[in-house]
Coordinates of C-alpha atoms and ligand atoms in Angstrom, one line a residue:
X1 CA -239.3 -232.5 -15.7
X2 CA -240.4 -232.8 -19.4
X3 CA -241.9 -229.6 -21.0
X4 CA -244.5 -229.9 -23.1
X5 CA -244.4 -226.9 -25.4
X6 CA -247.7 -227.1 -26.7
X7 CA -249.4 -226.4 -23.6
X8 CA -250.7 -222.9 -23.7
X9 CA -250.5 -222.8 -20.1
X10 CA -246.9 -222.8 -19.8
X11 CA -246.1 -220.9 -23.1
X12 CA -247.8 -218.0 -21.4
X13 CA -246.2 -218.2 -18.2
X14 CA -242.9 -219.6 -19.2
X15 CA -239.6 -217.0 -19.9
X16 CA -237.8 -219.2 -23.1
X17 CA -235.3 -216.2 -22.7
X18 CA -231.5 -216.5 -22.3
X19 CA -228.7 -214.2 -22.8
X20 CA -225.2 -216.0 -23.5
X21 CA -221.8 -214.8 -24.1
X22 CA -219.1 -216.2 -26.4
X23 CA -215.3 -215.3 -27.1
X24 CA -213.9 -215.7 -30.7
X25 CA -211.0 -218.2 -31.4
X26 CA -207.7 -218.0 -33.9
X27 CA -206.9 -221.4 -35.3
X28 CA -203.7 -222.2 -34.9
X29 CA -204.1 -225.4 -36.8
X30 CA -206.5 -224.2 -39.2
X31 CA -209.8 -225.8 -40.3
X32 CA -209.7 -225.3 -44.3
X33 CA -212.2 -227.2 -46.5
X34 CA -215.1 -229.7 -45.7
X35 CA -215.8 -233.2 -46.8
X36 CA -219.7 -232.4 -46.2
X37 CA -221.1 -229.2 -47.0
X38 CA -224.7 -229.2 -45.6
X39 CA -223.2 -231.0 -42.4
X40 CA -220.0 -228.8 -42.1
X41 CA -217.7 -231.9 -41.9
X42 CA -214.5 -231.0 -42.2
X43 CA -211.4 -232.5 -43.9
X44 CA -209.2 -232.1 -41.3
X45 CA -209.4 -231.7 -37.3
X46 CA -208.0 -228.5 -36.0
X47 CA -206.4 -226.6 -32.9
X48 CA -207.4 -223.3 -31.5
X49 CA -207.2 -220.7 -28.7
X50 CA -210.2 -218.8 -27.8
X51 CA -209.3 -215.1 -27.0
X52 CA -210.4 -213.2 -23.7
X53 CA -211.8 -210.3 -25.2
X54 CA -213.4 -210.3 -28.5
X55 CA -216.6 -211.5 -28.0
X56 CA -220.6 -211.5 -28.9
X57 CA -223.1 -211.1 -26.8
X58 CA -226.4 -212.7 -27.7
X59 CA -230.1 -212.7 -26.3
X60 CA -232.4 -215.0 -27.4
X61 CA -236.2 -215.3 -26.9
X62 CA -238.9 -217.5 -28.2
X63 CA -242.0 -216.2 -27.9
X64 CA -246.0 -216.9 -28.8
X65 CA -246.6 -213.0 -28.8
X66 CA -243.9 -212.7 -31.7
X67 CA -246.1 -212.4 -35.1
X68 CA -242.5 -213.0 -36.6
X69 CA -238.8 -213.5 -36.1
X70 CA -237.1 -210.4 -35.3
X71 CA -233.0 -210.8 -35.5
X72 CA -231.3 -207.6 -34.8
X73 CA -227.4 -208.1 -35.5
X74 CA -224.9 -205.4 -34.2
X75 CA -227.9 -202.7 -34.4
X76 CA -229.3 -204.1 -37.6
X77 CA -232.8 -205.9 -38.2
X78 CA -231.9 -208.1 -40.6
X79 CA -234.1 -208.7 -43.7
X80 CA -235.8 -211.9 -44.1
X81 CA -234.2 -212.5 -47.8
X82 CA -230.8 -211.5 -46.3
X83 CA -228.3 -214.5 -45.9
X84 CA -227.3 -214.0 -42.6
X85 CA -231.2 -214.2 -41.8
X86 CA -231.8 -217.3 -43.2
X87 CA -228.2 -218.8 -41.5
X88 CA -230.0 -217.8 -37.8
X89 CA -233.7 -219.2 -39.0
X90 CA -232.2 -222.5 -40.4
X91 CA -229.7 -222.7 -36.9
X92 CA -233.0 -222.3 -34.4
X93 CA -234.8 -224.2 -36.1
X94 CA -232.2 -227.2 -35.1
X95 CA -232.8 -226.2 -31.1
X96 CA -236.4 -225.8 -31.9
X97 CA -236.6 -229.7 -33.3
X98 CA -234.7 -230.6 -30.1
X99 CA -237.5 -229.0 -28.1
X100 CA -240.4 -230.0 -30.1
X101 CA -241.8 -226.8 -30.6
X102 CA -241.8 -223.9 -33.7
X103 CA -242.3 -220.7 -31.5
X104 CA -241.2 -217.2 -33.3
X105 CA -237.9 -216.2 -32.3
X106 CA -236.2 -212.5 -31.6
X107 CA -232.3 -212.4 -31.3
X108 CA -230.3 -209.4 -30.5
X109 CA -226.8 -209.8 -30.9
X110 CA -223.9 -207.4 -30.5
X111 CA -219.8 -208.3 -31.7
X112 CA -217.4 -206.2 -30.2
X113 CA -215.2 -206.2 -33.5
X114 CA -215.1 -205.8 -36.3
X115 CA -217.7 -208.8 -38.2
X116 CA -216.9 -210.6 -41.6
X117 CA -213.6 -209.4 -41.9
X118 CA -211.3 -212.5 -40.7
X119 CA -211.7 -212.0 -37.0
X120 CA -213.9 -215.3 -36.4
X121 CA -217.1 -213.2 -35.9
X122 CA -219.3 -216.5 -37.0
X123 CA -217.6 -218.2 -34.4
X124 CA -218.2 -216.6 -30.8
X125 CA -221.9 -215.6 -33.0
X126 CA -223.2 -219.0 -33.6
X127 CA -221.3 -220.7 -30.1
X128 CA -223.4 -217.7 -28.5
X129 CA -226.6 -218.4 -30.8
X130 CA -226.3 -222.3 -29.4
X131 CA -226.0 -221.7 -25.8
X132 CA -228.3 -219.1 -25.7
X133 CA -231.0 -221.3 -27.5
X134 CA -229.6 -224.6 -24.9
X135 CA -231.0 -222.6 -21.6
X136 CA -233.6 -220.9 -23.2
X137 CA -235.1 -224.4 -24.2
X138 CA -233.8 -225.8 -21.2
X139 CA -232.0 -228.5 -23.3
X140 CA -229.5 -228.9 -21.0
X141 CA -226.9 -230.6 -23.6
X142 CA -223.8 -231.4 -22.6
X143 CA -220.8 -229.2 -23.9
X144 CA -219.9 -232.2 -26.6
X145 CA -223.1 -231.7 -27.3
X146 CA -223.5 -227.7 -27.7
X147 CA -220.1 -228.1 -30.0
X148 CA -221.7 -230.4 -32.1
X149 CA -224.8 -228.2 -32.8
X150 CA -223.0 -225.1 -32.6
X151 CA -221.1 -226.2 -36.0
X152 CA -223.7 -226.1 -37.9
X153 CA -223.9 -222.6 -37.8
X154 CA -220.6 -222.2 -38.2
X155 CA -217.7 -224.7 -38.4
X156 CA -215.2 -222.8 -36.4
X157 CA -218.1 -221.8 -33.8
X158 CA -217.7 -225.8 -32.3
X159 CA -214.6 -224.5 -30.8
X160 CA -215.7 -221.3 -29.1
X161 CA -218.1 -223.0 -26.5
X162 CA -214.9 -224.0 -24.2
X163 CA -211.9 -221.3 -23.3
X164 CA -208.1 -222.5 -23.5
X165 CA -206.8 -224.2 -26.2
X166 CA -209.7 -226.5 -28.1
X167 CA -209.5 -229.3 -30.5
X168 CA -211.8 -229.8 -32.8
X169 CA -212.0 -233.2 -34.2
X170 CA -212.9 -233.9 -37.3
X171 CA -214.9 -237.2 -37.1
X172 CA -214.7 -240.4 -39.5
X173 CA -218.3 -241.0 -39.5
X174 CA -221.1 -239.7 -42.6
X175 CA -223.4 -238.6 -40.0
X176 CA -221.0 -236.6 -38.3
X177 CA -221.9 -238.2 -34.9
X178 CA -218.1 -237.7 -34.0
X179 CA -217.6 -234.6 -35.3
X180 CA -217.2 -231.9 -32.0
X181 CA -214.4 -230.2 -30.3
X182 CA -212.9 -230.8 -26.9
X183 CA -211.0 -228.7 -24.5
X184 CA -206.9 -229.6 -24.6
X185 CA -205.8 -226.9 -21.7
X186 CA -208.2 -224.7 -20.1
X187 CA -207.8 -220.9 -20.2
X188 CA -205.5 -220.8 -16.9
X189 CA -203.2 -222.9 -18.3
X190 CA -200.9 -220.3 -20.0
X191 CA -200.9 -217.1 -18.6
X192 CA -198.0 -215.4 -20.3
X193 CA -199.7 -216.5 -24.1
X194 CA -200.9 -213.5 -26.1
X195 CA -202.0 -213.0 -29.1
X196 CA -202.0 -209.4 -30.8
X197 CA -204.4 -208.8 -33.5
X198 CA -203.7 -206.4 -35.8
X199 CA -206.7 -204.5 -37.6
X200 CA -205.7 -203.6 -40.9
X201 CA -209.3 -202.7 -41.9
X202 CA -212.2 -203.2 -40.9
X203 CA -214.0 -203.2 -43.7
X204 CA -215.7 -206.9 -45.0
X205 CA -213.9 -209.1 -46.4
X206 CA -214.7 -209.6 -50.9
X207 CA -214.9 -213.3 -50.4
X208 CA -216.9 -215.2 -47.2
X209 CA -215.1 -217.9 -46.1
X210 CA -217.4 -220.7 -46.6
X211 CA -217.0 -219.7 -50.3
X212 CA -213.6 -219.3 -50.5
X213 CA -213.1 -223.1 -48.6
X214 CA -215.7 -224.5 -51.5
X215 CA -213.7 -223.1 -54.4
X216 CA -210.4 -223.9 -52.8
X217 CA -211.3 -227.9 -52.1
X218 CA -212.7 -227.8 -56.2
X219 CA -209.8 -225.8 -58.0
X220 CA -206.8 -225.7 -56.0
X221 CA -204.2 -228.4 -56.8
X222 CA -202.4 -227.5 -53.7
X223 CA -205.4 -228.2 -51.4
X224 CA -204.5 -232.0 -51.0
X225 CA -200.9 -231.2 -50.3
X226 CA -202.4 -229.0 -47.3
X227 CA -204.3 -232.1 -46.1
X228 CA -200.8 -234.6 -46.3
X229 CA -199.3 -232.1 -43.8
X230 CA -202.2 -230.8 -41.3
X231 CA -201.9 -234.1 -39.1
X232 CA -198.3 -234.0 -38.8
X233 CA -199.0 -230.0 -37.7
X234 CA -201.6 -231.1 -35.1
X235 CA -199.3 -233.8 -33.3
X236 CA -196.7 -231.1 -33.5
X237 CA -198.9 -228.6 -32.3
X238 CA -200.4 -230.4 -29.1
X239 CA -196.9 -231.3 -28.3
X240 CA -195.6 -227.5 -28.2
X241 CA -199.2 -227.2 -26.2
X242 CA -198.2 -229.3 -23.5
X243 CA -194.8 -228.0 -23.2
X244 CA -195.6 -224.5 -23.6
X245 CA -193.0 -224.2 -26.0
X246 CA -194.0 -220.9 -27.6
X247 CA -190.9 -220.8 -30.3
X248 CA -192.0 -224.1 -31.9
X249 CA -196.1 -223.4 -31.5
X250 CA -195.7 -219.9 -33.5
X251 CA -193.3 -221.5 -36.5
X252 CA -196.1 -224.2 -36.9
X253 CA -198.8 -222.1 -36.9
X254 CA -197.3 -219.6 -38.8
X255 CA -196.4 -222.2 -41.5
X256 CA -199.6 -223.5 -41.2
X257 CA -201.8 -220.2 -42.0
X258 CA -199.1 -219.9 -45.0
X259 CA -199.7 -222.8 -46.3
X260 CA -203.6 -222.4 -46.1
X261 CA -203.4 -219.2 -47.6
X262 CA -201.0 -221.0 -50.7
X263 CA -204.2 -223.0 -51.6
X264 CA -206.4 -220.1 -51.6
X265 CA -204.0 -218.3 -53.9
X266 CA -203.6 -221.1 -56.3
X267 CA -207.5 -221.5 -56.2
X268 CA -209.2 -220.6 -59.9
X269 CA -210.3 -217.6 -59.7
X270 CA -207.4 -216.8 -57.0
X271 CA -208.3 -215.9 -53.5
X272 CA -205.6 -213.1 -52.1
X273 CA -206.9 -211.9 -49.1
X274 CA -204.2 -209.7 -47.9
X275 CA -203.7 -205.7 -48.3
X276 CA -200.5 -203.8 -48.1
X277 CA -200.7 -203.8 -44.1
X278 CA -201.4 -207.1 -44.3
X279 CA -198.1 -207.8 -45.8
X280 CA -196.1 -204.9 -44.2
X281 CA -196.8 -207.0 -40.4
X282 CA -196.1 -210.2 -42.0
X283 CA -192.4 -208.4 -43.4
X284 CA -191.9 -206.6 -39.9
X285 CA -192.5 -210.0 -37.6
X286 CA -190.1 -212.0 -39.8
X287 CA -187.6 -209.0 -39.1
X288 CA -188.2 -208.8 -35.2
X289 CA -187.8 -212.5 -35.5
X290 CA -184.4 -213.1 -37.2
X291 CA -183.0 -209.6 -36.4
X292 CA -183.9 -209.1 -33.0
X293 CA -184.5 -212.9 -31.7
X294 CA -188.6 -212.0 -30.6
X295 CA -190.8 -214.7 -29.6
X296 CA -193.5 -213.6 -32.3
X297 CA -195.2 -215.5 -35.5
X298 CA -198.0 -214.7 -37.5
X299 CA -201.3 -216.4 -38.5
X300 CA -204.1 -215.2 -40.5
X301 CA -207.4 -216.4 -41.1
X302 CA -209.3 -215.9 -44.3
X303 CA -209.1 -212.2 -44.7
X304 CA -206.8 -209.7 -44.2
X305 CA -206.5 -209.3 -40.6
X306 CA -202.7 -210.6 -38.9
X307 CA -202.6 -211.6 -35.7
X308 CA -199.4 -212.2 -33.7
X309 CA -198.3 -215.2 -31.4
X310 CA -195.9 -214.3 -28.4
X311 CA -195.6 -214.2 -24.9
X312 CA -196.2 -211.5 -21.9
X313 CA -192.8 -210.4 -21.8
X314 CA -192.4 -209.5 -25.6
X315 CA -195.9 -207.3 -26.1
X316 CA -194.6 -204.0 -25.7
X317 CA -191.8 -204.3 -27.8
X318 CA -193.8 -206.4 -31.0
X319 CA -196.6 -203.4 -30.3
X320 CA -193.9 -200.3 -30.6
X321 CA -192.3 -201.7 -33.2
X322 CA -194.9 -202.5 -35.5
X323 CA -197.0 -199.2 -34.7
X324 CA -194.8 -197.5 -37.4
X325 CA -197.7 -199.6 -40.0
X326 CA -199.2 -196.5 -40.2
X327 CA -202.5 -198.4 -42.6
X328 CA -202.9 -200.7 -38.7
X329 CA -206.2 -199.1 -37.4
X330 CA -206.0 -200.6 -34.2
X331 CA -203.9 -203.5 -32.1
X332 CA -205.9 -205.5 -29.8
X333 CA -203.7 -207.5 -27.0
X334 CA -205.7 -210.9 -26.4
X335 CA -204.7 -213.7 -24.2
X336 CA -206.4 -217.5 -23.7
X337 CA -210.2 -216.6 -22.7
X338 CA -213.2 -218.4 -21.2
X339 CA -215.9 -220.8 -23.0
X340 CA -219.2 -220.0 -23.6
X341 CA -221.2 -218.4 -20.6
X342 CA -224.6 -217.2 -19.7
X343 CA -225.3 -213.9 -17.9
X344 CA -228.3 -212.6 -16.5
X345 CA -228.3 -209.2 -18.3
X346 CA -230.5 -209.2 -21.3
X347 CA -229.8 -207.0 -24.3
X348 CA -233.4 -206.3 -24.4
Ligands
LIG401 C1 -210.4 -221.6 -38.9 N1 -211.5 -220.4 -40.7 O1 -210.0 -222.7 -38.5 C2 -210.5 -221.3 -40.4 C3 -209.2 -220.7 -40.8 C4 -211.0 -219.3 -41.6 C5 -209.6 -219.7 -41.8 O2 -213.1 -221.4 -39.8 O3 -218.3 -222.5 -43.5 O4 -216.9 -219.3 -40.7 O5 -219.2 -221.5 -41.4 O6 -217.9 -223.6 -41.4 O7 -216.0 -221.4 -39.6 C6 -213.8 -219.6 -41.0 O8 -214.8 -220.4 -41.5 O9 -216.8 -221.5 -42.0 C7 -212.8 -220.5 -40.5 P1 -218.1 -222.3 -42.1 P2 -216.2 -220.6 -40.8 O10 -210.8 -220.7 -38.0

């Protein structure tokens, strides 16, 4: 059936309302830098693991009776000369091409940790944003599709619309045509994988990441040292996938996150994410590591947050001994989680 939008009839009697639910992901080869900044290509491609239990919740509606957007974020209306604001009015107005239509818009939308601090929040946000907006439209676009869009909210967000371990590839052509993420092992795949994130504040970040990328690709001579290495880490790393070999998947992602973090810290000015915690978790997994023979590695994203790569049957003992990090506010045990889903609960 093709809707036409413009008739009043249906616009009335239509619901363009849809309530989806996305998890975050942690890259564990990580997308750093783009080769297209109003089309969010990327340099390189990249691998990540969404996580079953950080996630955003987001109801959508499009509606005639609106007089005006309304986009309430984690409590919050947003102001319409407020960033963010503009990042959700420029992202509908992507599905609202696809439709044909320009109807107001009200989005409600709740993270369940901390936002803007490097926990991913823009990624399960704008994965939820573009399924939500998919089945409110009924767009029906195909998940290739809904990754594609999704990263242009947010480049990290075209991996959070499948569960498991996701590639996200970054595409030779200008257009960006083949630039979308695909699923490598679904979230069943590898039970005993956890990851434990590590809240060392959750306060935001000084620097937003899309900033931080930009002055890293113009002023860091280290950045094209990162990009002679990052295919060699993603063969590597899709090889430890397949075996589920978690020794060598931690010491590549873990030397991976370092080295993305070397050409933030050699950008001009420098970008130095971490706090004392930060460092005291990096110090203490290197020690449970050598001393003790764990199964644990970090990564970190672009903020301050550590989040720690082992198994089932090494948890407890990573937790207890890294609970003496007095500054940790709070650990968070994650395993693989599911893509993108909608639910029939509305947030309003
Ligand atoms: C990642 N990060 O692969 C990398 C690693 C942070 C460090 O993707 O500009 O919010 O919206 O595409 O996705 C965070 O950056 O950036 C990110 P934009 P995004 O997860």
């Amino acid at each position: 059936m093709v809707i036409n939008f413009n008739d009043e009839y249906i616009l009335i009697f239509m619901s363009m309302k849809a309530t989806a639910v996305a998890n975050t992901n942690i890259a564990l080869v990580k997308y750093w830098g783009k080769r297209n900044e109003e089309l969010i290509l990327p340099y390189n491609s990249s691998i990540s693991v969404t996580l079953n239990n950080l996630f955003t919740i987001t109801t959508v509606e499009f509606s005639k009776n609106l007089p005006h957007n309304e986009f309430v974020i984690n409590n919050r209306l947003l102001n319409e000369n407020e960033v963010e604001y503009s990042r959700i009015d420029n992202f509908s107005r992507i599905f609202k091409k696809l439709a044909g239509m320009d109807l107001n818009l009200k989005v409600v939308s709740k993270t369940n940790f901390p936002i803007a601090s490097g926990l991913a929040s823009s990624a399960s946000a704008f994965a939820a944003l573009a399924a939500a907006f998919n089945t409110a439209l009924s767009l029906n676009l195909t998940y290739e599709e809904l990754s594609k869009y999704a990263r242009f909210g947010s480049g990290s967000a075209s991996r959070s619309i499948y569960g498991g371990f996701v590639k996200w590839f970054k595409g030779e052509f200008d257009d960006g045509s083949d630039c979308f993420a695909k699923q490598i092992k679904d979230e069943n795949y590898w039970p005993d994988f956890r990851i434990l994130v590590c809240i060392t504040s959750s306060k935001e970040k000084f620097v937003k990441s899309r900033e931080a990328m930009h002055r890293t690709v113009k002023t860091s001579e280290f950045y094209d040292a990162w990009l002679q290495t990052v295919e060699k880490d993603l063969d590597e790393m899709e090889i430890a996938i397949n075996n589920r070999d978690i020794r060598s998947l931690g010491l590549i992602a873990e030397n991976n996150a370092l080295k993305m973090h070397a050409t933030m810290i050699t950008s001009k000015p420098p970008i130095i994410y971490w706090n004392s915690a930060t460092l005291k978790l990096i110090k203490s997994v290197l020690r449970l590591r050598e001393e003790f023979k764990v199964n644990a590695y970090i990564t970190i994203d672009a903020g301050h947050q550590v989040k720690i790569i082992t198994t089932s049957d090494e948890i407890d003992r990573v937790k207890n001994y890294l609970s003496d990090i007095k500054e940790v506010e709070q650990f968070i045990v994650s395993s693989p989680g599911q893509g993108v889903k909608i639910v029939q609960e509305h947030l309003f």
